[in-house]
Coordinates of C-alpha atoms in Angstrom, one line a residue:
M1 CA 30.9 -112.7 16.7
L2 CA 28.1 -110.8 18.3
G3 CA 30.5 -107.8 18.7
N4 CA 30.9 -107.7 14.9
I5 CA 27.2 -107.8 14.4
Y6 CA 26.5 -105.0 16.9
E7 CA 29.3 -102.9 15.4
D8 CA 27.8 -103.2 11.9
R9 CA 24.4 -102.3 13.4
V10 CA 25.7 -99.2 15.0
K11 CA 27.3 -98.1 11.7
F12 CA 23.9 -98.7 10.0
L13 CA 22.0 -96.7 12.6
L14 CA 24.6 -93.9 12.5
S15 CA 24.0 -93.7 8.7
R16 CA 20.3 -93.1 9.4
F17 CA 21.1 -90.0 11.5
R18 CA 21.1 -87.8 8.4
E19 CA 17.3 -88.1 8.3
R20 CA 17.1 -86.6 11.8
L21 CA 16.5 -82.9 11.9
W22 CA 18.1 -82.3 15.3
V23 CA 21.6 -83.8 14.5
K24 CA 23.1 -80.9 12.4
P25 CA 21.5 -78.1 14.5
L26 CA 22.9 -79.7 17.7
A27 CA 26.4 -80.0 16.1
V28 CA 26.4 -76.4 14.9
C29 CA 25.1 -75.2 18.3
L30 CA 28.1 -76.9 20.0
L31 CA 30.4 -75.5 17.5
S32 CA 29.0 -72.0 18.1
I33 CA 29.7 -72.2 21.8
V34 CA 33.2 -73.4 21.1
A35 CA 33.8 -70.5 18.7
V36 CA 32.8 -67.9 21.3
F37 CA 35.2 -69.2 24.0
F38 CA 37.9 -69.7 21.3
A39 CA 38.0 -65.9 21.1
K40 CA 39.1 -65.8 24.8
F41 CA 42.5 -67.5 23.9
A42 CA 43.4 -64.4 21.9
D43 CA 43.7 -62.4 25.1
D44 CA 46.6 -64.5 26.2
T45 CA 48.6 -63.9 23.0
K46 CA 50.5 -60.9 21.5
L47 CA 47.4 -60.0 19.5
I48 CA 46.3 -57.9 22.5
D49 CA 49.0 -55.3 21.6
I50 CA 48.4 -55.5 17.8
V51 CA 44.7 -55.6 17.0
P52 CA 42.7 -52.4 16.8
S53 CA 40.4 -51.5 19.7
I54 CA 36.7 -52.2 19.3
T55 CA 34.2 -51.0 21.9
S56 CA 32.1 -53.6 23.6
E57 CA 29.0 -51.4 22.8
A58 CA 29.5 -52.0 19.1
I59 CA 29.8 -55.7 19.4
E60 CA 26.8 -55.8 21.8
T61 CA 24.7 -54.0 19.2
L62 CA 25.6 -56.5 16.4
L63 CA 25.0 -59.5 18.7
S64 CA 21.7 -58.1 19.9
I65 CA 20.5 -57.7 16.3
M66 CA 21.6 -61.2 15.5
A67 CA 20.0 -62.7 18.6
S68 CA 16.6 -61.0 17.9
S69 CA 16.5 -61.8 14.2
M70 CA 17.9 -65.4 14.1
L71 CA 15.2 -66.8 16.3
V72 CA 12.5 -65.4 14.1
I73 CA 14.2 -66.7 10.9
A74 CA 14.8 -70.1 12.5
T75 CA 11.1 -70.3 13.4
L76 CA 10.1 -69.3 9.9
S77 CA 12.4 -71.9 8.4
V78 CA 11.0 -74.7 10.5
A79 CA 7.4 -73.7 9.5
S80 CA 8.4 -73.6 5.9
M81 CA 10.1 -77.0 6.0
V82 CA 7.1 -78.6 7.8
S83 CA 4.8 -77.1 5.1
A84 CA 7.1 -78.6 2.4
Y85 CA 7.2 -82.0 4.1
A86 CA 3.4 -82.1 4.3
S87 CA 3.2 -81.0 0.6
A88 CA 5.6 -83.9 -0.4
S89 CA 3.4 -86.4 1.5
R90 CA 0.2 -85.1 -0.1
T91 CA 1.3 -84.6 -3.7
A92 CA 3.9 -87.4 -4.1
T93 CA 3.8 -90.3 -1.6
P94 CA 4.5 -90.6 2.1
R95 CA 7.3 -93.0 1.2
S96 CA 9.3 -90.1 -0.2
F97 CA 9.2 -88.3 3.2
A98 CA 12.6 -89.6 4.3
L99 CA 14.3 -88.2 1.3
V100 CA 12.6 -84.8 1.5
I101 CA 13.5 -84.5 5.2
S102 CA 17.1 -85.4 4.6
D103 CA 17.5 -82.4 2.2
D104 CA 21.0 -81.1 3.0
A105 CA 20.4 -77.5 2.0
S106 CA 17.4 -77.2 4.3
Q107 CA 19.1 -78.9 7.2
N108 CA 22.2 -76.7 6.7
A109 CA 20.1 -73.6 6.7
L110 CA 18.2 -74.5 9.8
S111 CA 21.5 -75.4 11.5
T112 CA 23.0 -72.1 10.5
F113 CA 20.1 -70.0 11.8
V114 CA 19.9 -71.9 15.1
G115 CA 23.7 -71.9 15.5
A116 CA 23.9 -68.1 14.9
F117 CA 21.2 -67.6 17.5
I118 CA 23.1 -69.6 20.1
F119 CA 26.4 -67.9 19.1
S120 CA 24.9 -64.5 19.6
I121 CA 23.3 -65.3 22.9
V122 CA 26.4 -66.9 24.4
A123 CA 28.7 -64.2 23.0
L124 CA 26.4 -61.4 24.2
T125 CA 26.3 -62.8 27.7
A126 CA 30.1 -63.1 27.8
V127 CA 30.6 -59.5 26.5
K128 CA 28.2 -58.0 29.0
N129 CA 30.0 -59.8 31.9
N130 CA 33.4 -58.4 30.6
Y131 CA 34.7 -61.8 29.9
F132 CA 36.9 -60.6 27.0
Q133 CA 39.8 -58.2 26.8
N134 CA 40.7 -56.1 23.7
A135 CA 42.1 -59.0 21.6
G136 CA 39.1 -61.2 22.5
I137 CA 36.7 -58.5 21.6
F138 CA 38.3 -58.1 18.2
I139 CA 38.3 -61.8 17.4
L140 CA 34.7 -62.0 18.5
F141 CA 33.9 -59.1 16.2
V142 CA 35.6 -60.9 13.3
L143 CA 33.7 -64.1 14.1
T144 CA 30.4 -62.2 14.2
V145 CA 31.0 -60.7 10.8
I146 CA 31.8 -64.1 9.4
V147 CA 28.6 -65.5 11.0
F148 CA 26.6 -62.7 9.5
A149 CA 28.1 -63.4 6.0
V150 CA 27.3 -67.1 6.4
V151 CA 23.8 -66.4 7.5
L152 CA 23.1 -64.1 4.5
F153 CA 24.5 -66.7 2.1
M154 CA 22.5 -69.6 3.6
F155 CA 19.3 -67.5 3.8
V156 CA 19.5 -66.7 0.1
R157 CA 20.3 -70.3 -0.8
W158 CA 17.6 -71.5 1.5
V159 CA 14.9 -69.3 -0.1
D160 CA 15.8 -70.7 -3.5
R161 CA 15.7 -74.3 -2.2
I162 CA 12.5 -74.0 0.0
A163 CA 10.6 -72.7 -3.1
R164 CA 11.3 -76.2 -4.7
L165 CA 11.3 -78.4 -1.6
G166 CA 8.3 -80.6 -1.5
R167 CA 7.3 -79.9 -5.1
I168 CA 6.5 -83.0 -7.1
T169 CA 9.4 -82.5 -9.6
S170 CA 11.9 -82.0 -6.8
T171 CA 10.6 -85.1 -5.0
I172 CA 10.9 -87.2 -8.2
D173 CA 14.5 -86.0 -8.7
K174 CA 15.4 -87.0 -5.1
V175 CA 13.8 -90.4 -5.5
E176 CA 15.7 -90.9 -8.8
S177 CA 19.0 -89.9 -7.2
A178 CA 18.5 -92.2 -4.3
S179 CA 17.4 -95.1 -6.6
A180 CA 20.4 -94.5 -8.9
K181 CA 22.7 -94.7 -6.0
A182 CA 21.1 -97.9 -4.8
F183 CA 21.3 -99.3 -8.3
S184 CA 25.0 -98.5 -8.6
I185 CA 25.8 -100.1 -5.2
R186 CA 23.9 -103.3 -6.1
K187 CA 25.5 -103.5 -9.5
M188 CA 28.9 -103.5 -8.0
A189 CA 27.8 -106.3 -5.5
P190 CA 24.9 -108.1 -7.1
T191 CA 25.1 -110.9 -4.5
L192 CA 26.1 -108.5 -1.6
C193 CA 29.6 -110.0 -1.8
G194 CA 28.3 -113.5 -1.2
V195 CA 28.1 -116.2 -3.9
S196 CA 25.3 -116.8 -6.3
V197 CA 22.7 -119.4 -5.3
K198 CA 23.9 -122.6 -7.1
S199 CA 22.8 -125.7 -5.2
G200 CA 19.1 -125.2 -5.1
K201 CA 19.1 -126.7 -1.6
K202 CA 17.0 -125.1 1.1
G203 CA 17.8 -127.1 4.2
K204 CA 16.8 -125.9 7.6
A205 CA 14.7 -122.7 7.6
I206 CA 15.5 -119.8 9.9
Y207 CA 12.8 -117.3 10.9
A208 CA 13.1 -113.7 12.1
R209 CA 11.9 -112.8 15.6
T210 CA 10.7 -109.4 14.4
I211 CA 7.9 -108.5 11.9
G212 CA 9.0 -105.8 9.5
Y213 CA 11.2 -105.1 6.5
V214 CA 14.7 -106.3 6.1
Q215 CA 16.8 -103.1 5.9
H216 CA 20.4 -104.4 6.1
I217 CA 22.2 -107.8 6.1
N218 CA 25.6 -108.3 7.7
I219 CA 26.9 -110.9 5.2
E220 CA 30.4 -110.8 6.7
A221 CA 29.1 -111.9 10.2
I222 CA 27.0 -114.7 8.6
N223 CA 29.9 -115.9 6.6
T224 CA 32.2 -116.1 9.6
W225 CA 29.6 -118.0 11.6
A226 CA 28.9 -120.4 8.7
A227 CA 32.6 -121.1 8.3
N228 CA 33.0 -121.9 12.0
A229 CA 29.9 -124.1 11.9
E230 CA 31.0 -125.7 8.6
L231 CA 27.6 -124.9 7.1
R232 CA 26.3 -122.9 4.2
V233 CA 23.7 -120.2 4.5
V234 CA 21.2 -119.3 1.7
V235 CA 19.8 -115.9 2.2
A236 CA 16.0 -116.0 1.5
A237 CA 15.1 -112.4 2.4
L238 CA 16.9 -109.6 0.5
P239 CA 16.8 -106.0 1.8
G240 CA 13.2 -104.8 1.2
T241 CA 11.6 -108.2 2.0
F242 CA 8.8 -108.2 4.5
T243 CA 9.4 -110.7 7.2
A244 CA 6.6 -112.6 9.0
P245 CA 6.5 -115.7 11.3
D246 CA 5.9 -118.0 8.3
K247 CA 8.5 -116.5 6.0
P248 CA 12.1 -117.8 6.3
I249 CA 14.9 -115.2 6.1
A250 CA 17.6 -117.8 5.4
Y251 CA 18.2 -121.5 5.1
L252 CA 21.1 -123.7 6.5
Y253 CA 22.4 -126.7 4.8
S254 CA 25.5 -128.9 4.9
E255 CA 27.2 -130.7 2.0
E256 CA 27.7 -133.7 4.3
G257 CA 24.1 -134.3 5.4
E258 CA 21.5 -133.0 7.9
V259 CA 22.1 -129.8 9.8
Q260 CA 22.5 -130.3 13.5
E261 CA 23.2 -126.7 14.5
D262 CA 20.5 -125.2 16.8
N263 CA 22.2 -121.9 17.9
V264 CA 21.4 -119.6 15.0
D265 CA 21.2 -116.4 16.9
C266 CA 24.1 -114.9 15.0
V267 CA 22.3 -115.4 11.6
I268 CA 19.1 -113.9 12.9
E269 CA 20.9 -110.9 14.5
S270 CA 22.7 -110.2 11.2
F271 CA 19.4 -109.2 9.7
Q272 CA 18.5 -105.6 10.6
I273 CA 14.7 -105.4 10.5
G274 CA 12.6 -102.2 10.8
G275 CA 9.2 -100.9 10.3
D276 CA 9.9 -99.2 7.0
R277 CA 11.8 -99.9 3.8
I278 CA 14.8 -97.7 3.1
F279 CA 16.5 -96.7 -0.2
D280 CA 20.1 -97.5 0.6
N281 CA 20.3 -101.3 0.1
D282 CA 16.9 -101.7 -1.7
P283 CA 16.9 -100.8 -5.4
R284 CA 13.4 -102.0 -5.9
F285 CA 12.0 -99.6 -3.2
G286 CA 12.9 -96.6 -5.4
L287 CA 11.0 -98.1 -8.3
I288 CA 8.0 -98.6 -6.0
V289 CA 8.0 -95.0 -4.8
L290 CA 8.3 -93.7 -8.3
S291 CA 5.4 -95.9 -9.4
E292 CA 3.3 -94.7 -6.4
I293 CA 4.0 -91.1 -7.4
A294 CA 2.7 -91.8 -10.9
S295 CA -0.3 -93.7 -9.6
R296 CA -1.3 -90.8 -7.4
A297 CA -0.9 -88.4 -10.2
L298 CA -3.2 -90.6 -12.4
S299 CA -5.9 -90.7 -9.7
P300 CA -9.2 -88.9 -10.6
A301 CA -8.6 -86.6 -7.6
V302 CA -5.3 -85.3 -9.0
N303 CA -5.6 -86.0 -12.7
D304 CA -2.0 -85.1 -13.6
P305 CA -0.9 -87.3 -16.5
G306 CA 2.2 -85.1 -17.1
T307 CA 3.7 -86.3 -13.8
A308 CA 3.1 -89.9 -14.7
I309 CA 4.9 -89.3 -18.1
D310 CA 7.7 -87.6 -16.2
V311 CA 8.0 -90.7 -13.9
I312 CA 8.1 -93.0 -17.0
G313 CA 11.1 -91.1 -18.3
T314 CA 12.8 -91.4 -14.9
L315 CA 12.2 -95.1 -14.9
L316 CA 13.6 -95.4 -18.4
R317 CA 16.8 -93.7 -17.2
L318 CA 17.1 -96.0 -14.2
F319 CA 16.7 -99.2 -16.2
S320 CA 19.1 -97.9 -18.7
Q321 CA 21.6 -97.4 -15.9
W322 CA 20.9 -100.9 -14.7
N323 CA 21.7 -102.3 -18.1
E324 CA 25.0 -100.5 -18.5
P325 CA 28.1 -102.7 -18.0
V326 CA 30.0 -102.2 -14.8
D327 CA 33.8 -101.6 -14.7
S328 CA 35.3 -104.9 -13.7
N329 CA 37.8 -103.0 -11.5
K330 CA 34.9 -101.6 -9.4
V331 CA 33.0 -104.9 -9.0
K332 CA 33.4 -106.2 -5.5
D333 CA 34.7 -109.7 -5.2
N334 CA 32.4 -112.5 -3.9
C335 CA 34.6 -113.0 -0.9
Y336 CA 32.0 -114.6 1.4
K337 CA 32.0 -118.1 0.0
N338 CA 29.8 -119.6 2.7
V339 CA 26.8 -117.4 2.0
E340 CA 24.6 -117.8 -1.1
V341 CA 22.6 -114.7 -2.0
P342 CA 20.1 -114.5 -4.8
E343 CA 20.3 -111.6 -7.3
I344 CA 17.4 -109.2 -7.9
L345 CA 15.2 -110.4 -10.8
I346 CA 14.6 -108.0 -13.6
E347 CA 11.0 -109.1 -14.0
D348 CA 10.3 -108.2 -10.3
M349 CA 11.8 -104.7 -11.0
F350 CA 9.6 -104.3 -14.0
D351 CA 6.5 -105.4 -12.0
D352 CA 7.3 -102.8 -9.3
A353 CA 7.9 -100.0 -11.8
F354 CA 5.3 -100.5 -14.6
T355 CA 2.3 -102.5 -13.4
P356 CA 0.7 -99.7 -11.4
I357 CA 1.3 -97.1 -14.2
A358 CA -0.1 -99.5 -16.8
R359 CA -3.2 -100.2 -14.6
D360 CA -4.0 -96.6 -13.6
G361 CA -3.0 -95.1 -16.9
A362 CA -4.6 -97.7 -19.2
G363 CA -7.5 -95.3 -20.2
L364 CA -5.2 -92.3 -21.0
V365 CA -3.9 -92.4 -24.5
E366 CA -0.9 -90.0 -23.8
V367 CA 0.3 -92.1 -20.8
S368 CA -0.2 -95.4 -22.6
I369 CA 1.7 -94.3 -25.7
R370 CA 4.6 -93.0 -23.6
L371 CA 4.7 -96.2 -21.6
Q372 CA 4.8 -98.3 -24.8
K373 CA 7.6 -96.2 -26.2
A374 CA 9.6 -96.5 -22.9
L375 CA 9.2 -100.3 -22.9
G376 CA 10.2 -100.4 -26.5
S377 CA 13.4 -98.5 -25.8
L378 CA 14.2 -100.9 -22.9
A379 CA 13.6 -103.9 -25.1
S380 CA 16.1 -102.6 -27.6
L381 CA 18.8 -101.5 -25.2
K382 CA 22.4 -102.4 -26.0
D383 CA 25.4 -101.8 -23.8
S384 CA 28.0 -99.2 -24.4
N385 CA 30.0 -101.5 -26.8
G386 CA 27.0 -102.0 -29.1
H387 CA 26.4 -105.6 -28.0
E388 CA 23.1 -107.1 -26.9
S389 CA 22.3 -106.7 -23.3
H390 CA 24.2 -109.0 -20.9
S391 CA 21.0 -110.8 -20.4
T392 CA 17.8 -111.4 -22.4
Q393 CA 15.8 -110.7 -19.2
M394 CA 15.5 -107.0 -19.9
K395 CA 14.1 -107.6 -23.5
E396 CA 11.8 -110.4 -22.4
S397 CA 10.4 -108.4 -19.4
A398 CA 9.9 -105.2 -21.5
E399 CA 8.0 -107.2 -24.2
Y400 CA 5.9 -109.0 -21.6
Y401 CA 4.8 -105.8 -19.8
S402 CA 4.2 -104.1 -23.1
R403 CA 1.7 -106.8 -24.1
L404 CA 0.2 -106.6 -20.7
A405 CA -0.2 -102.9 -20.8
L406 CA -1.7 -103.1 -24.3
K407 CA -4.4 -105.6 -23.0
R408 CA -5.2 -103.1 -20.2
S409 CA -5.6 -100.3 -22.7
K410 CA -7.8 -102.3 -24.9
L411 CA -10.2 -103.0 -22.0
S412 CA -10.1 -99.4 -20.7
M413 CA -10.3 -97.2 -23.9
D414 CA -13.7 -96.5 -25.4
I415 CA -12.4 -94.7 -28.5
E416 CA -11.0 -97.1 -31.1
E417 CA -8.6 -94.5 -32.5
D418 CA -7.0 -94.0 -29.1
F419 CA -6.3 -97.8 -28.8
L420 CA -5.0 -97.9 -32.4
A421 CA -2.5 -95.1 -31.5
V422 CA -1.3 -97.1 -28.4
E423 CA -1.2 -100.3 -30.5
K424 CA 1.0 -98.6 -33.1
A425 CA 3.4 -97.5 -30.4
A426 CA 3.7 -101.1 -29.3
K427 CA 4.4 -102.5 -32.7
F428 CA 8.0 -103.2 -31.8
N429 CA 6.7 -106.5 -30.3
A430 CA 5.2 -107.6 -33.6
A431 CA 8.4 -106.6 -35.4
D432 CA 10.4 -108.9 -33.2

């Protein structure tokens, strides 16, 4: 049982490695060393009598140029990336840092530059010590040319990416992409492959031993334990929930009476808890980050309502995606029958997304109008077949937060004409 939990946790931690800057450079460095010594195998083949002769002085010159330049470029790339990361934290929100640092193009570029440097150093040392014969020198020359080509391609691509990395629009796009992915995953398994909460029973409360955010839940391990114990588990803390000593993460109950089970270590260990929220299993976190970006843009120190309007459009796209029906063939079965998992409430998602924007942008007519129009669009959403939304929650939440935003605008706007323009944009509520 615990082995299954630890295996799931290892997989979860491995998935977080993409946010570590050292992983890809280390892998490419090892690959570079392997490539150098791979050239030695050519000396033991018939290629030694076929390939043209290349002087060691020529390959030494190329490798020396690469060795001296790659270290400088790698240092420059690191400095540029650090500057972009700092810019993302200042202009957007520190919560977006994990997405910016996991940018594949930047990591690939840094890995290429460092790998080329290691390749040139190792190859130059081998050549100067007469490690290769004629065929090995030729293969090494071919590899060097290939490395040069890859470096040039990655450098041009990196320059184009680093010009955008850390910019507010790029950060918003990254948060939207991560949120859309989390939305898609949760739509296919709204109860994390458990069953919906039906009984309303709470039973015996289980508390985490660590204070932090729930990052991942191993529903399979909980279900196996519950089946063996002949109990049912109700998950009380979805990914993204902050755990504290007084906040239960789950409840145990039995259809036959009082719960006698005391060994609940398996259930507790199935909750991966960390110091930060992550995007993967937490759709609401992406909405919070987008809302934070808009709030910072609306602060007097920044005064950038255009960014807030851009975020409102992004939120509209995400909620529209959430409203779209899911292909029944892609929906995961609720195969863990002993675990009850609550679904995300649409009103909580609206609160995460729109409350800070409505509060901080209440006095700005352009932001308030765009917010009202976005909420009006969400209230009138229909699915791809032209039917009403699968639930009235989207419509009810949009109308509620529209009215709430209108109240905030009325209290914040000094010019009557501005408020009348916002009120006109919110007329869809009155029409309903």
